[in-house]
XYZ file of C-alpha atoms in Angstrom:
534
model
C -19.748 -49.342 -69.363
C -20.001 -49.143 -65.952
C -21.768 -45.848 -65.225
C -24.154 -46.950 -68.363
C -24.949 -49.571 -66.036
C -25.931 -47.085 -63.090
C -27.438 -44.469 -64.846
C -29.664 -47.642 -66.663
C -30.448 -49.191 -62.882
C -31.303 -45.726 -61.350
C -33.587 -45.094 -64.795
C -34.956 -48.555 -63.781
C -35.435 -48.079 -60.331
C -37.024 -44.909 -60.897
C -39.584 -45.896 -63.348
C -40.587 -49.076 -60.792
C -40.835 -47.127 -58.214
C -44.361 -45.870 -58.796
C -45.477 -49.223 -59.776
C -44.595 -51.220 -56.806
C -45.824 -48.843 -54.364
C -49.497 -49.103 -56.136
C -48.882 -52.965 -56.495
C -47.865 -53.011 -52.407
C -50.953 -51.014 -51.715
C -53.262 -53.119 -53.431
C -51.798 -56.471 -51.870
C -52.215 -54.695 -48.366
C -56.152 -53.791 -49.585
C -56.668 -57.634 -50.373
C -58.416 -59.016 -47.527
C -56.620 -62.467 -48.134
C -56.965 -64.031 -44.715
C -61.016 -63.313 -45.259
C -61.347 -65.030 -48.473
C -59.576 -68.066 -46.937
C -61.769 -68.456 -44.710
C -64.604 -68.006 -47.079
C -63.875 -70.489 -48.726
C -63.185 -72.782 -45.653
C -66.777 -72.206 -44.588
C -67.879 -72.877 -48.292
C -66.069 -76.342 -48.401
C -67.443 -76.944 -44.757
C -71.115 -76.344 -45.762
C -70.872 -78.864 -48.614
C -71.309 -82.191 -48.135
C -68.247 -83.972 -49.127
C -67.619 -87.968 -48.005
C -65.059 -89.880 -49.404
C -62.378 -89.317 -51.384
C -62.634 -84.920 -50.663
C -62.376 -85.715 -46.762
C -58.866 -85.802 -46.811
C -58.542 -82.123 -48.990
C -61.257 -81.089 -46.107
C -58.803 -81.616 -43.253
C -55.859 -80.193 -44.992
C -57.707 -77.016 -45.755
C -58.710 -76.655 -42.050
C -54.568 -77.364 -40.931
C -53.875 -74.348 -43.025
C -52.373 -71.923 -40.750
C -52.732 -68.152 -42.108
C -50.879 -66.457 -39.299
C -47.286 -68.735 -40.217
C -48.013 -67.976 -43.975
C -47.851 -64.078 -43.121
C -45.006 -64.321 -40.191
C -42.946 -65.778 -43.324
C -44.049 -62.947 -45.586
C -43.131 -60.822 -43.068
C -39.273 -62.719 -42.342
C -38.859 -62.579 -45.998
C -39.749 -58.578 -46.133
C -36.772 -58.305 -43.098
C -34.029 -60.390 -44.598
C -34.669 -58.273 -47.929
C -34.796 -54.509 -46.440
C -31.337 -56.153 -44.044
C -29.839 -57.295 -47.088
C -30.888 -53.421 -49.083
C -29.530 -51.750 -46.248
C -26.366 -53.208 -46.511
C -25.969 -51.414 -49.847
C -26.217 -48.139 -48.917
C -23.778 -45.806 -48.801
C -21.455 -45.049 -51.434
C -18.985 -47.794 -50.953
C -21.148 -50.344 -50.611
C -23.275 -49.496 -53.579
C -20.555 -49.033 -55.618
C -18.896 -52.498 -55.198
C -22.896 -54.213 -55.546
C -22.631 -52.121 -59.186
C -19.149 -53.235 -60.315
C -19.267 -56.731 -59.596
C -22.601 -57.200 -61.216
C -22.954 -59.166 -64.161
C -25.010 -57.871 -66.797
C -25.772 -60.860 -68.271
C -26.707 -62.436 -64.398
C -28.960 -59.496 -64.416
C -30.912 -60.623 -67.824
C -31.686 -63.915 -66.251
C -32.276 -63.351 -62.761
C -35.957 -62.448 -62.114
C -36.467 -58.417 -62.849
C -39.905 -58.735 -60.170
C -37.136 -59.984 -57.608
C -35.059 -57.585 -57.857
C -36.496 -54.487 -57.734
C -38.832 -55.973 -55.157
C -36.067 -55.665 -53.086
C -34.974 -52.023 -53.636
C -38.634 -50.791 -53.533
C -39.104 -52.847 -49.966
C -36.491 -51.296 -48.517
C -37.209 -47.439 -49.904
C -40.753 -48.462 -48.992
C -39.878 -49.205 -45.177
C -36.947 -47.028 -44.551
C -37.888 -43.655 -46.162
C -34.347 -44.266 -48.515
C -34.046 -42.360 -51.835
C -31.922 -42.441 -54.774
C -29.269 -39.204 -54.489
C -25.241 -38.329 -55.605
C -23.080 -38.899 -52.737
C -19.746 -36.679 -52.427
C -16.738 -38.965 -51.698
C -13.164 -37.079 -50.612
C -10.599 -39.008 -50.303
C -12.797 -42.498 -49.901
C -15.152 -40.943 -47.581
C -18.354 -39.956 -48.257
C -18.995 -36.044 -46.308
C -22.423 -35.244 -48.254
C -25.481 -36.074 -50.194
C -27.507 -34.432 -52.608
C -30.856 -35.103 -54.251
C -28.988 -33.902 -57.669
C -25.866 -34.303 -59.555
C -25.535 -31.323 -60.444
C -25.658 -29.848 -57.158
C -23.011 -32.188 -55.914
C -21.058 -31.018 -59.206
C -22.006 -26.853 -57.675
C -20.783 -27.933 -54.287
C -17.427 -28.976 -55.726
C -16.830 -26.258 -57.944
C -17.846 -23.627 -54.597
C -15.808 -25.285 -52.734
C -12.928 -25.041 -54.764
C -12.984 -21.785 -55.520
C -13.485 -21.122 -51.571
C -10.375 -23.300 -50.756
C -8.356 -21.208 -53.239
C -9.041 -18.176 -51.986
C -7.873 -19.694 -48.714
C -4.951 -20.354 -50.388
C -5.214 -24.204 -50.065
C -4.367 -26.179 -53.316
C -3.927 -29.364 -51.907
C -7.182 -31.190 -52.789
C -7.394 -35.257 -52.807
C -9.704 -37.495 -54.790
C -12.964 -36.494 -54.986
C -15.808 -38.729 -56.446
C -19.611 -37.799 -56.889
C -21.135 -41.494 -56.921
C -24.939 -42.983 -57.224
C -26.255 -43.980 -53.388
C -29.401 -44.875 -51.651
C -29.432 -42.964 -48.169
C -32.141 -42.028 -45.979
C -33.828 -38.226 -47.220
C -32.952 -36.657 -44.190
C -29.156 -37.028 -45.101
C -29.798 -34.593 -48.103
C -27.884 -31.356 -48.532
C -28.439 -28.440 -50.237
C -25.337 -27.400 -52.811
C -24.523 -24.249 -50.345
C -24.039 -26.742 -47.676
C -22.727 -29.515 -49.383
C -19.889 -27.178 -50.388
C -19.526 -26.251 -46.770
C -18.440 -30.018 -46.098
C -16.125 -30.430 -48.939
C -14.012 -27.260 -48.292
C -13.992 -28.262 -43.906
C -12.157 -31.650 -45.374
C -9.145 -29.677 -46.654
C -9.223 -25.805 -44.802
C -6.941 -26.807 -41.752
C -10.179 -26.889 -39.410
C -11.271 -29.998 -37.314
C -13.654 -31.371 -35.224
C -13.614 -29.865 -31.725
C -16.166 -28.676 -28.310
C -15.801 -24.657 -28.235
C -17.095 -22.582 -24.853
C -19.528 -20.165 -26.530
C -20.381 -16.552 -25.003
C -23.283 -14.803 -26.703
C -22.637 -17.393 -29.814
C -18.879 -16.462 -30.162
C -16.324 -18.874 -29.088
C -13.624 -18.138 -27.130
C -11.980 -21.250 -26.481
C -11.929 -24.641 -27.816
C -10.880 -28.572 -26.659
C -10.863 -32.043 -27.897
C -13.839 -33.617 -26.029
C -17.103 -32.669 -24.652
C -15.867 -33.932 -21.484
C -13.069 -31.550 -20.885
C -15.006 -28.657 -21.752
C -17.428 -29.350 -19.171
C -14.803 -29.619 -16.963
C -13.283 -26.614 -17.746
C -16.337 -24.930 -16.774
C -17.065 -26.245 -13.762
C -13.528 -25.655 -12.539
C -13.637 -21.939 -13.329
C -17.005 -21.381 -11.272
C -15.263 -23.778 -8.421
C -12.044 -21.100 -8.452
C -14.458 -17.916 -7.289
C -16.919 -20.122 -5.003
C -17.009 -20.867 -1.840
C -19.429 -21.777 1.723
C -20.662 -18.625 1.388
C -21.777 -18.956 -2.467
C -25.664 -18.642 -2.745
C -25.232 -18.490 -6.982
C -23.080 -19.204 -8.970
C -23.508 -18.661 -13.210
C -21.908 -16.736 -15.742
C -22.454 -13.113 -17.171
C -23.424 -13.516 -20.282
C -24.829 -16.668 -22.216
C -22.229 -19.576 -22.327
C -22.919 -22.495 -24.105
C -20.838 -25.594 -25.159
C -20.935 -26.317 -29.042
C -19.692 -28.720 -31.486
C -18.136 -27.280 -34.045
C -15.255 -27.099 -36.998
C -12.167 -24.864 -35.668
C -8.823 -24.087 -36.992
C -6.237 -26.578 -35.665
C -4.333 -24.025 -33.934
C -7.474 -22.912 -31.889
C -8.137 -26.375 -30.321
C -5.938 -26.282 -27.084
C -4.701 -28.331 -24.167
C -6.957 -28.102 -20.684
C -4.787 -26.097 -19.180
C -4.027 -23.416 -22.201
C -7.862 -23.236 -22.474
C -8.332 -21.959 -18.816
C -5.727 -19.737 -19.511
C -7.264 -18.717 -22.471
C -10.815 -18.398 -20.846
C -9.710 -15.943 -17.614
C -7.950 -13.423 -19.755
C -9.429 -10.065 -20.155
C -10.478 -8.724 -23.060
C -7.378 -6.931 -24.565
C -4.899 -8.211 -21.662
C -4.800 -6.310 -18.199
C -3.184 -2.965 -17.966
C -1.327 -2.252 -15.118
C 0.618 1.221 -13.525
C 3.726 0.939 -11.624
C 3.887 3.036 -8.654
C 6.296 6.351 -8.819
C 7.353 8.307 -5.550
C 5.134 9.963 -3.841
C 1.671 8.902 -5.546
C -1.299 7.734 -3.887
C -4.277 5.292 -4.690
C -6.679 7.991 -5.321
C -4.442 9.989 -7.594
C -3.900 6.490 -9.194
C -7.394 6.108 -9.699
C -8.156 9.588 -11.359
C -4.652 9.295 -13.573
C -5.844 6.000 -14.814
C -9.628 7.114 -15.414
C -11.001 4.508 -12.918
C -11.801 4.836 -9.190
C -10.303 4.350 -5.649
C -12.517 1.104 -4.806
C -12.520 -0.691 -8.223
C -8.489 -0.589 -7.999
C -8.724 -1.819 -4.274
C -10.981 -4.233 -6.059
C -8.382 -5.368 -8.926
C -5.567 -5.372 -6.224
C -6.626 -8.023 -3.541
C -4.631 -7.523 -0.111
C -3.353 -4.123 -1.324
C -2.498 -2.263 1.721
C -2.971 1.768 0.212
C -0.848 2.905 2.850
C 2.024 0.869 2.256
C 2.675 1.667 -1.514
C 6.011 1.118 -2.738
C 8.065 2.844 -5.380
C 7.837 0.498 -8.691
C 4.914 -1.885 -7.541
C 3.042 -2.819 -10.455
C -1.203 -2.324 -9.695
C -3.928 -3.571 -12.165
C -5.539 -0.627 -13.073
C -7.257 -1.717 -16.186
C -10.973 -3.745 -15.912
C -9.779 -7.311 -15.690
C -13.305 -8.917 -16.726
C -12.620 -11.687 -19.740
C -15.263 -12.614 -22.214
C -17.070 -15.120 -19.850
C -16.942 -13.916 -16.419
C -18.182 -16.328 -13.303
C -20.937 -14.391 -11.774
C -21.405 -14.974 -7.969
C -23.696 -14.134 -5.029
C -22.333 -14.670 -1.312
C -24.035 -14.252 1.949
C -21.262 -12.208 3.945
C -22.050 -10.616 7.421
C -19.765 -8.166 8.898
C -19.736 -5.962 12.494
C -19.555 -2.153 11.569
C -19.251 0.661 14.050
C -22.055 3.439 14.703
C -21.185 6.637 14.467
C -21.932 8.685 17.551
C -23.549 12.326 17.966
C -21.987 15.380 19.777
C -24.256 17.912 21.811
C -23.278 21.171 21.813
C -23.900 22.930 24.909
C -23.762 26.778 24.973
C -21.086 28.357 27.643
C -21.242 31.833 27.982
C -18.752 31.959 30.006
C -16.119 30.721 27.400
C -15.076 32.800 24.379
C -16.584 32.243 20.599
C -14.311 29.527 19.283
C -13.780 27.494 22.352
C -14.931 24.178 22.628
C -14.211 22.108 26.243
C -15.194 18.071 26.265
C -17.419 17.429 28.669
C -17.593 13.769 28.018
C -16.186 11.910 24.811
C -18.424 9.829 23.088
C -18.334 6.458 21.549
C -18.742 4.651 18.991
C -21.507 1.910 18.941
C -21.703 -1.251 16.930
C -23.805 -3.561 14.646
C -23.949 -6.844 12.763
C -24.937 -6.361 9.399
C -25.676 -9.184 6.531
C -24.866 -8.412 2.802
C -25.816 -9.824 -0.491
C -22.652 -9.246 -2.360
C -22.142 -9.736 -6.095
C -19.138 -10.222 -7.943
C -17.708 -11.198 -10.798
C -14.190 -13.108 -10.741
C -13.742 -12.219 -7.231
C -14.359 -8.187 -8.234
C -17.356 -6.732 -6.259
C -19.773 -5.071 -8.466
C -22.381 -4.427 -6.057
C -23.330 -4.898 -2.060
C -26.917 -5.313 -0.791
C -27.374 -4.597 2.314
C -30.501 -7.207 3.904
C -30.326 -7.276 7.614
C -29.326 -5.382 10.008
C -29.165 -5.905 14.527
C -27.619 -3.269 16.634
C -24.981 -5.118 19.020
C -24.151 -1.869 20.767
C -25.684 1.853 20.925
C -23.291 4.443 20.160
C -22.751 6.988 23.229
C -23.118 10.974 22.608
C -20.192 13.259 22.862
C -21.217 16.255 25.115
C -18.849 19.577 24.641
C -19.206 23.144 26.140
C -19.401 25.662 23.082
C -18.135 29.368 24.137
C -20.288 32.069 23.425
C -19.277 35.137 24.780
C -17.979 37.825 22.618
C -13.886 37.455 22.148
C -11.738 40.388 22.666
C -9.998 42.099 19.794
C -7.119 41.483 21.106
C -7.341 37.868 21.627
C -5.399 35.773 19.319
C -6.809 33.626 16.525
C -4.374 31.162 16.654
C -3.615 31.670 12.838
C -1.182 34.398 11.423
C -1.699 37.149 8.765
C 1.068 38.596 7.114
C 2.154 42.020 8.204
C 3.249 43.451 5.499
C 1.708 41.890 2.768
C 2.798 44.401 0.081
C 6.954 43.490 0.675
C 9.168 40.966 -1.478
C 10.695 38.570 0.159
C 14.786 38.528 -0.225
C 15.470 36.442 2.651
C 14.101 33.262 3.773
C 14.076 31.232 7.270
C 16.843 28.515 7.156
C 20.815 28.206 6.693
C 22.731 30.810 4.317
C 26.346 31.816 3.875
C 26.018 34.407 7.416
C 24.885 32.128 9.128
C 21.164 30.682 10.465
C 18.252 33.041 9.541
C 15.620 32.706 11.983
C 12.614 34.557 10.434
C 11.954 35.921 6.973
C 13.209 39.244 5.245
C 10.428 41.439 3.916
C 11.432 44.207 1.326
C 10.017 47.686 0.627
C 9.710 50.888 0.232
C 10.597 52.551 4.046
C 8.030 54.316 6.389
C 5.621 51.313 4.938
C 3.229 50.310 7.459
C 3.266 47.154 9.636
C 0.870 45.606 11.204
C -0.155 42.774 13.979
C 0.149 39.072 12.954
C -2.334 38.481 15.486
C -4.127 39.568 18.421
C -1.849 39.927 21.951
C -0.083 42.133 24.403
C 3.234 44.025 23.418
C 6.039 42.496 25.682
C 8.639 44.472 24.099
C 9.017 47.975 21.680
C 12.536 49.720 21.717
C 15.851 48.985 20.137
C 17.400 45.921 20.677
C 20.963 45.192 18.693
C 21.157 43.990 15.561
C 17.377 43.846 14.926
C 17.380 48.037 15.732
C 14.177 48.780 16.626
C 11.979 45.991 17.781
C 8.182 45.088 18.518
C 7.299 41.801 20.203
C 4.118 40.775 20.723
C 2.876 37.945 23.085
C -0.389 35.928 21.921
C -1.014 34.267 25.278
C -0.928 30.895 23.826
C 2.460 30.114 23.709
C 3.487 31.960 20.138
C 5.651 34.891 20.010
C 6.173 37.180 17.192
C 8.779 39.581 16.546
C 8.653 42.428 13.758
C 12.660 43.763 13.470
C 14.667 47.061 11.594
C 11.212 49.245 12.045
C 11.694 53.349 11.095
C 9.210 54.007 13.839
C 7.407 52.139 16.731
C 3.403 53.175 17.022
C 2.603 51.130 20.397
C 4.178 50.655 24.276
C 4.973 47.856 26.429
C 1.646 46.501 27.616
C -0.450 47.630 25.038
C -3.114 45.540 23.626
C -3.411 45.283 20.234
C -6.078 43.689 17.725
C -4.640 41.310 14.445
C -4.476 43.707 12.212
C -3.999 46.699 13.901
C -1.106 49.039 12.183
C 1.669 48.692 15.401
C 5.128 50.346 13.382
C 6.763 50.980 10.171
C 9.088 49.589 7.864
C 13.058 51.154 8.719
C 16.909 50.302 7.623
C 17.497 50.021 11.500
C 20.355 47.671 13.377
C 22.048 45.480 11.299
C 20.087 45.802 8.059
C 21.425 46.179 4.290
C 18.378 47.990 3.210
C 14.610 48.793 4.058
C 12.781 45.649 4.861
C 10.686 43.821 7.809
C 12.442 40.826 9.379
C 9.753 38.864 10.767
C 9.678 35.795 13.140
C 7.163 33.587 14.833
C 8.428 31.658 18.127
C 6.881 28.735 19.757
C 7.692 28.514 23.631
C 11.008 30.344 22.808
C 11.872 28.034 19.634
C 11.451 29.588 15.917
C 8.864 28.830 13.432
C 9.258 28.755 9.564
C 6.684 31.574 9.060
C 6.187 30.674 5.437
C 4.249 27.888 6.672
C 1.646 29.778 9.160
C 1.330 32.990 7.380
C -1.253 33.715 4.506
């Protein structure tokens, strides 16, 4: 009976509709106050004594401006008492309680006088309202699009996996048009009552959210505090590096977090930060190239890192540690660098090629320079450089540059090996006879030998256990002996040139077979001569 009654009222209202708003415009044309007073100046132009004075004087106390301040008093208590009705709950407890017999005897004019008024004033309209669990989450202009939306969003919510579905009612309402929804939306609202999502303030980058709170308030906080954490005097700009936004919006429970989870959430890079433990031995900028980044950026990622002072296991972010929303900066930073200094080379042909005597050392001059640096989370991603004032000019180095033509016999200072074409069987160091102090050459015997570098012979004969002998003194403190030689080609004083052929390979002294046994000596003390030969 009941929802004959509404589908008969909403019939009725609809077919009224029309007519009232014709019947309101034509009231509004009638020029009522005007005719009044026509006839006031009629009755006034007449010539009435007697018993029509006293009609005469009550004509001219009628007041037209109180007659339409009540019309208008009675128009507000009606839309008032309209607008109370609408909404689903209200509407629906007007419809149930009403008598249908009151309704046969109270004036019809009256009644949908008031309905029209207030669609008339408000912009209201007759739709379906979509009720879940006693609350009313959308509007339509049709039933059967409020019937669409439910089915949509049930089969949406299943495939969610959600079964648990309250009461939900598609009832008559008056609302305001703007409240309207399309089905495809309307179906939106029903399944966000029951998908596990609620109301929260997400922090949007590029229209993706990252994190989520509670209130508006706390998200704006939680912005503010992450540009405060990477700004300071020196901050010209501060912002963020890509398009952040704050936005109301439906979430998954689990998504909305506490303040301090969400900062958490909003400094962590994109797929977590890598890092490399240091092994034995490494360095920053074989770091760098084994982790495909560079020297500076992991300086960068690795504030107060001290490169020389690596130690064995420390752990070094080597990954980029930019998150989704990054606080971009801009500082003002000035800093006092050093000037690099020139040398002049002044040609002395009295010195040998090679030789180089400081006249005067130079030194290094200084200057204040101011920077525009950029950064993002504390990471410098570029410096501009915008000023510049010289404190201190650097001071030239002068040096004397030898030019006359060295001697053949002069030493280099560096060692070739004299006799590149033997094995080596013994080296420098401890072994089971005892400390070797040079390093065994091996080959075939009557090989040639030749001069490590450019000297004077000191000494060529036999001397003990090395049979026979060849030093040769460089004249710069370095010594070097060739040992166990077949034959000796040169003399005690003889000058020879590096590379000049000076004996040959023997099985002389105390030897076990043909080799060299060669040594280099440093003001009397032996050399490894693995490490100066090439």
């Amino acid at each position: 009976m009941l929802s004959k009654l509404k589908e008969a009222l909403y019939k009725l209202f609809e077919g009224a509709k029309e007519i009232y708003k014709k019947a309101f415009t034509r009231v509004a044309e009638l020029n009522l106050k005007g005719r009044i007073k026509d006839v006031l100046t009629h009755i006034k132009n007449v010539d009435i004594k007697g018993k029509f004075t006293n009609i005469i004087n009550k004509v001219r106390e009628f007041d037209i401006k109180k007659v339409i301040e009540r019309i208008k008093a009675s128009y507000n208590n009606t839309k008032k008492r309209v607008s109370e009705l609408i909404g689903s709950e209200g509407l629906y407890s007007f419809l149930k309680n009403l008598d249908i017999v009151k309704l046969d005897k109270m004036a019809a004019g009256v009644f949908l006088v008031l309905v029209i008024c207030a669609w008339a004033g408000s912009g209201l309209d007759f739709g379906y309202g979509i009720n879940c669990d006693g609350k009313t989450v959308a509007i339509t202009a049709k039933r059967s699009d409020a019937v669409d939306a439910y089915e949509e969003a049930r089969i949406a919510l299943d495939a969610l996996k959600v079964t648990d579905i309250g009461d939900v009612k598609i009832i008559p309402v008056i609302s305001p048009k703007d409240n309207f929804l399309t089905a495809s939306c309307a179906k939106n609202a029903i399944a966000a009552v029951y998908d596990g999502r609620q109301d929260a303030y997400g922090i949007s980058a590029e229209g993706v959210i990252v994190t989520a709170v509670k209130t508006e308030e706390e998200a704006e906080k939680l912005l503010e505090d992450y540009k405060k954490e990477f700004t300071s005097e020196t901050t010209l700009e501060v912002g963020f590096n890509k398009n952040v936004e704050i936005v109301s919006a439906r979430v998954p429970k689990n998504s909305v977090l506490p303040f301090e989870d969400a900062y958490v959430a909003l400094k962590t890079p994109v797929g977590g930060i890598k890092t490399h433990t240091v092994k034995e031995g490494e360095t920053i900028s074989e770091i760098a190239e084994l982790t495909g980044t560079t020297t500076q950026k992991v300086l960068d990622m690795n504030p107060g890192l001290t490169p020389e002072r690596l130690q064995i296991g420390q752990k070094l972010n080597v990954s980029d540690t930019t998150p989704a929303i990054a606080v971009k900066t801009k500082e003002a930073v000035t800093a006092v660098e050093k000037i690099a200094y020139d040398t002049n080379k002044i040609k002395d042909a009295t010195q040998y090629t090679g030789i180089t005597i400081v006249v005067s050392d130079g030194e290094y001059g200084e200057k204040e320079v101011s920077y525009d640096v950029y950064k993002e989370n504390g990471i410098i991603t570029e410096r501009i450089a915008t000023a510049e004032e010289v404190l201190k000019e650097p001071v030239t180095k002068q040096v004397k540059v030898g030019t006359k033509k060295r001697p053949v016999y002069m030493a280099t200072g560096k060692f070739r090996n004299p006799f590149a074409a033997g094995s080596i069987t013994s080296r420098y160091g401890n072994r089971s006879r005892g400390f070797h102090t040079g390093l065994d050459l091996a080959g075939a015997s009557g090989s040639p030998v030749y001069a490590a570098d450019g000297g004077t012979v000191s000494f060529a004969g036999w001397s003990g256990g090395y049979g026979k002998l060849i030093k040769i003194n460089h004249g710069n403190g370095y010594v070097t002996y060739y040992a166990h030689l077949s034959s000796i080609n040169v003399s005690n004083g003889k000058k020879v040139a590096k590379g000049e052929m000076i004996g040959r390979v023997g099985n002389t002294g105390n030897s076990t077979g043909p080799h060299l046994h060669f040594e280099i000596r440093l003001n009397g003390k032996t050399l490894n001569p693995a490490n100066y030969i090439y």
